[in-house]
Coordinates of C-alpha atoms in Angstrom, one line a residue:
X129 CA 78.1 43.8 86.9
X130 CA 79.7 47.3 87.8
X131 CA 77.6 49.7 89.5
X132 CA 78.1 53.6 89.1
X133 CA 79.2 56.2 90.9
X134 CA 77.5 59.8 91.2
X135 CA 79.9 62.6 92.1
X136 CA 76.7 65.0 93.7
X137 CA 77.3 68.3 95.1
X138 CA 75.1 69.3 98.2
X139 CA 75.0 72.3 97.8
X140 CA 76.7 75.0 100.2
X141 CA 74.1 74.4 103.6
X142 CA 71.0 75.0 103.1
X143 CA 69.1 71.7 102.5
X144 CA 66.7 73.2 99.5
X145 CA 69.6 74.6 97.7
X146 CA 70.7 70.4 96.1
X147 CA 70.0 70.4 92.3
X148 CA 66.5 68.3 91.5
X149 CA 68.8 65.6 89.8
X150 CA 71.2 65.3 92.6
X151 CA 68.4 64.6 95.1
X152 CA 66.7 62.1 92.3
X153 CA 70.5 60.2 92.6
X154 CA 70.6 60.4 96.3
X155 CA 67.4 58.6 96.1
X156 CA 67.9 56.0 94.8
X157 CA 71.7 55.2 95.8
X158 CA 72.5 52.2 98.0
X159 CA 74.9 53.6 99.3
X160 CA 76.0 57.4 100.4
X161 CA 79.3 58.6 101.7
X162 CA 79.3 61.8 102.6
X163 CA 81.1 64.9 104.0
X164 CA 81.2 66.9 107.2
X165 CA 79.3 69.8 105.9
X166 CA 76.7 68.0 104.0
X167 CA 73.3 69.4 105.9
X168 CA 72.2 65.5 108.0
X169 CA 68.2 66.9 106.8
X170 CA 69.3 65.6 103.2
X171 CA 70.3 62.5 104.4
X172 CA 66.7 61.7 105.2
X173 CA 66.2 61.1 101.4
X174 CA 68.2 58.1 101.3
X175 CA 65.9 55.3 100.8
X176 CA 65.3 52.3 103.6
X177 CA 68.2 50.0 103.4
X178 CA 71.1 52.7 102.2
X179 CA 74.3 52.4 103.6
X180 CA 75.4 55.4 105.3
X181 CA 79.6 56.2 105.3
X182 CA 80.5 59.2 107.2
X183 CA 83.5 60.7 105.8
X184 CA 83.7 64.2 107.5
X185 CA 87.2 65.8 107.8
X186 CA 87.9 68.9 110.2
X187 CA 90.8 70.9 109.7
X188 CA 94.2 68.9 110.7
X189 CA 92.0 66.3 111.2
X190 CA 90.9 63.4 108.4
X191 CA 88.1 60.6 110.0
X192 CA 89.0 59.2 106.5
X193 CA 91.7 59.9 104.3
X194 CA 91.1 60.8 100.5
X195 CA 92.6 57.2 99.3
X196 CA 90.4 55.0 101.7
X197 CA 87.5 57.1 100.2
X198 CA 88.6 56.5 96.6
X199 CA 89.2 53.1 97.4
X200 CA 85.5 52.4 99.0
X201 CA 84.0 54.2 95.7
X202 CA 85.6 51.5 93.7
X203 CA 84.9 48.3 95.9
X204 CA 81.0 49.6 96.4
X205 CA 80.5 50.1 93.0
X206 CA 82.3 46.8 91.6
X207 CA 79.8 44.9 93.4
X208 CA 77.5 46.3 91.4
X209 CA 75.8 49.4 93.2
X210 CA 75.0 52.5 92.8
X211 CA 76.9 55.1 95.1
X212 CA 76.6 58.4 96.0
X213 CA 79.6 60.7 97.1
X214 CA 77.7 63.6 98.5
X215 CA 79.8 66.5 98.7
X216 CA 79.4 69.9 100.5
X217 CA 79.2 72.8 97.9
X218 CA 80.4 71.4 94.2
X219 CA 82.4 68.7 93.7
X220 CA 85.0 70.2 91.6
X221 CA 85.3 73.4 93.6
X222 CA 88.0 72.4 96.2
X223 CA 86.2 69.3 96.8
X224 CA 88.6 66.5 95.7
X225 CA 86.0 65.6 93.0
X226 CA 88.5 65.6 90.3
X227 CA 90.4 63.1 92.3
X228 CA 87.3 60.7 92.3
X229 CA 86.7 61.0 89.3
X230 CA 90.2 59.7 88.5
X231 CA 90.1 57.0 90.7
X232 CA 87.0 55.4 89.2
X233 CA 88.4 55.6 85.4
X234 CA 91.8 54.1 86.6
X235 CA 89.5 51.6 88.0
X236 CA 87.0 51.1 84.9
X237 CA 84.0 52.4 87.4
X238 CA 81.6 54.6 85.2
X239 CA 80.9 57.8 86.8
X240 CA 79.0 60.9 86.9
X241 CA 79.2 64.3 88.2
X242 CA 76.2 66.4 89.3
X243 CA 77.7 70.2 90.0
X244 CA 75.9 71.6 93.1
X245 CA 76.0 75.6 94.1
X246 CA 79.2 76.2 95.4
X247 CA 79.4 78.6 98.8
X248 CA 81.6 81.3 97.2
X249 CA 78.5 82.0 95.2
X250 CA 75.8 81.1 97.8
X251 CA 77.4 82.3 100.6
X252 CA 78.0 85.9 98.9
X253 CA 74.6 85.7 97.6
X254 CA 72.6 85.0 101.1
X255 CA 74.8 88.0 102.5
X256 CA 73.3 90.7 99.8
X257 CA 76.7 90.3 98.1
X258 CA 77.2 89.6 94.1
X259 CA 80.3 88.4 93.2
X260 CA 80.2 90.0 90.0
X261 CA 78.5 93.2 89.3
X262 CA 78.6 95.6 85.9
X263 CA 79.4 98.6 88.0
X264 CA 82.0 97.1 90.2
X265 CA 83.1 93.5 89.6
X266 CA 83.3 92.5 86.2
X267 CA 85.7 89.2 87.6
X268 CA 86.3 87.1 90.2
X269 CA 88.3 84.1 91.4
X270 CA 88.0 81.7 93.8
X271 CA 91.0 80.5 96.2
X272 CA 91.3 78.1 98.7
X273 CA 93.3 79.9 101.7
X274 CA 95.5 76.7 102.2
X275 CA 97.8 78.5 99.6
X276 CA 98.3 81.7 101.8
X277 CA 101.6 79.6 103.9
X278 CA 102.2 78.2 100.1
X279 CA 105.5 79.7 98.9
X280 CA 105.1 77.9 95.5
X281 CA 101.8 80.3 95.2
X282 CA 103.8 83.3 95.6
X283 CA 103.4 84.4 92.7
X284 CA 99.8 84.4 92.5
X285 CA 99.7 87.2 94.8
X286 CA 99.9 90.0 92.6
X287 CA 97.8 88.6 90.3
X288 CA 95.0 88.4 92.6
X289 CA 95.9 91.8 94.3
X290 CA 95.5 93.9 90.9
X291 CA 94.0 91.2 88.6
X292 CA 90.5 90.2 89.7
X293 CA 87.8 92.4 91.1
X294 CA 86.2 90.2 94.1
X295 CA 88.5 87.3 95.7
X296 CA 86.0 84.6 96.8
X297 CA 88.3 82.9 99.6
X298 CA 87.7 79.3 101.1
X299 CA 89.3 78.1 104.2
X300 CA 91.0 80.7 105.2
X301 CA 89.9 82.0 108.6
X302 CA 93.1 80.6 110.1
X303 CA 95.2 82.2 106.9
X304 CA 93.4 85.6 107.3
X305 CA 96.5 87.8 108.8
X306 CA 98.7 86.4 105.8
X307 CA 96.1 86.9 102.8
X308 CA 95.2 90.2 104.0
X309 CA 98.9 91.0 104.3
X310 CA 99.6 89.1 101.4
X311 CA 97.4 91.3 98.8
X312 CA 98.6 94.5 100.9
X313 CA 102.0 93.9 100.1
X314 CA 101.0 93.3 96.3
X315 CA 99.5 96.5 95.7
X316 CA 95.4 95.9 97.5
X317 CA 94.5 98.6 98.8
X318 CA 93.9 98.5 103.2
X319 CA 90.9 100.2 102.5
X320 CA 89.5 97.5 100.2
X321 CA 86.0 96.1 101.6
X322 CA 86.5 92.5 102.9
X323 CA 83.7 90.4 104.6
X324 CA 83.3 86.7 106.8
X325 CA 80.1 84.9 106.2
X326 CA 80.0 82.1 108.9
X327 CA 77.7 79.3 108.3
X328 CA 76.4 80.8 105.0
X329 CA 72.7 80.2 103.9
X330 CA 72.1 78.5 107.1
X331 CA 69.6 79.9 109.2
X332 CA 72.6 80.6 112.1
X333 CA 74.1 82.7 109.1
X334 CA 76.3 85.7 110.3
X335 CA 78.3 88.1 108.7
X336 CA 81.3 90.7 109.7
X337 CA 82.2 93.7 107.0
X338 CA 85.0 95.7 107.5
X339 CA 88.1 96.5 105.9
X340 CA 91.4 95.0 105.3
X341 CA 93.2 97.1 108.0
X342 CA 90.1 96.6 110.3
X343 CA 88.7 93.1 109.8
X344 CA 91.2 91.1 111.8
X345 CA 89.5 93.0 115.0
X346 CA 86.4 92.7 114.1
X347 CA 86.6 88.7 113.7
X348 CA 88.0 88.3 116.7
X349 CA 85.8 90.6 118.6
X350 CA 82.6 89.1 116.8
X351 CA 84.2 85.2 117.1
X352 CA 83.4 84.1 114.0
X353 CA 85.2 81.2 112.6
X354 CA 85.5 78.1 110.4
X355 CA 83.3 77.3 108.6
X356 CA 83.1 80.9 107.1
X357 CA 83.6 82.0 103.6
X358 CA 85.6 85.0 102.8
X359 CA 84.6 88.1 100.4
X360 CA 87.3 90.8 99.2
X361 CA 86.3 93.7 96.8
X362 CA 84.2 96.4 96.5
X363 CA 81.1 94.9 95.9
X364 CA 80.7 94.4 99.7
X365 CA 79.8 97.7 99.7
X366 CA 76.6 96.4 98.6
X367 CA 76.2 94.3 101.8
X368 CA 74.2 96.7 104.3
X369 CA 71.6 97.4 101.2
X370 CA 70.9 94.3 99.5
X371 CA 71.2 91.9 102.7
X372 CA 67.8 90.0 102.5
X373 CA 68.4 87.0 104.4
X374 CA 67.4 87.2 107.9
X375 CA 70.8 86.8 109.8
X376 CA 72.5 87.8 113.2
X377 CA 74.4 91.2 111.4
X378 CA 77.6 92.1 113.2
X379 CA 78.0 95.5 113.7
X380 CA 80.5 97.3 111.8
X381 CA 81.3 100.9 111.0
X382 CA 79.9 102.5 107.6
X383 CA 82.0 102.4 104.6
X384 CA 82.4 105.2 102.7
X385 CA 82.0 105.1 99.0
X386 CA 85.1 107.0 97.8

């Protein structure tokens, strides 16, 4: 008898933020493997007797490498139970989710996916920022900053520069000097509001505004870094007023509505 696999997304941090069905699946699974960024305070749901399988990856680092994963989906679930792949965020927003999913139909495993908040949207949201807003952003995209030393995503550059109102990037501390050069070059303007929300909806949340001429310093002067999720477009403006998450606010200068 084959057991099932449940694709769940944790949410982006904070532990109350997992869907009511994903925390009924994480329940009941005998068996959880889960990621580096999964808050540990959900794993005290699992119930006595559930295998634990820490699959955490750090940047240029892998503890376990997306085919041993896929592979321990399938042999858990072909012994007949139920498994839980507990990802950070959603599992089909830059989460390899898709590629599970594959696995388990090449494999005949039946699956399910529970979408979980992702942190472009959380993140933004816990910082007083709306990724879309009838005033100023009526669009937005989300990017993984991996493709910033991608030549084949060249061309997606001035798309994003003069095609989408807020840029929701992931990943990308380490790829900040070429995406902000990057959308320079295709036509973003330096004076464009850009913010880094470390450790968003956490309660060690912090976040840096600036611009994209002045952010660079301000990171480096402020130390934020990975795990942070970046915010380009003008509705960071909106930052300073609707902020209503108490957070360590790194201090920036004003920016001007022009």
């Amino acid at each position: 008898m084959v057991g099932k696999v449940y694709l769940v997304g944790a949410g982006p941090g904070d532990p109350e933020l997992i869907t009511v069905k994903g925390l009924r699946y994480l329940q009941q699974a005998d068996v959880i493997l889960y990621d580096r960024l999964v808050n540990p305070e959900l794993l005290k749901h699992s119930k006595k007797g559930a295998q634990l399988v820490y699959c955490g990856k750090l940047p240029h680092y892998h503890t376990m490498k997306q085919e041993t994963i896929n592979h321990f989906l399938v042999k858990y679930a072909k012994k007949g139970l139920q498994v839980v792949r507990l990802k950070g965020g959603d599992p089909f927003v830059f989460g390899r989710g898709g590629e599970e999913a594959e696995e388990c139909l090449r494999n005949e495993v039946p699956f399910e996916v529970v979408p979980g908040i992702t942190a472009g949207i959380a993140a933004s949201a816990y910082a007083g920022i709306p990724v879309t807003h009838r005033f100023l952003s009526r669009s937005f995209a989300f990017i993984t900053g991996h493709q910033a030393g991608d030549l084949a995503a060249e061309h997606q550059w001035s798309h994003l520069a003069k095609g989408v109102d807020t840029l929701c990037v992931y990943m990308g501390v380490s790829h900040l000097s070429t995406i902000i050069n990057q959308l320079i070059q295709h036509g973003k303007s330096p004076q464009t509001p850009i913010a880094l929300i470390q450790w968003g909806t956490l309660s060690d949340q912090r976040t840096v505004v600036g611009t994209l001429e002045t952010i660079e310093e301000r990171v480096k002067v402020a130390g934020v870094s990975n795990p942070s999720m970046i915010v380009i477009g003008e509705v960071v403006r909106l930052h300073k007023e609707l902020n209503w998450f108490h957070e360590e606010i790194i201090p920036s200068l004003p920016i001007l509505h022009g």
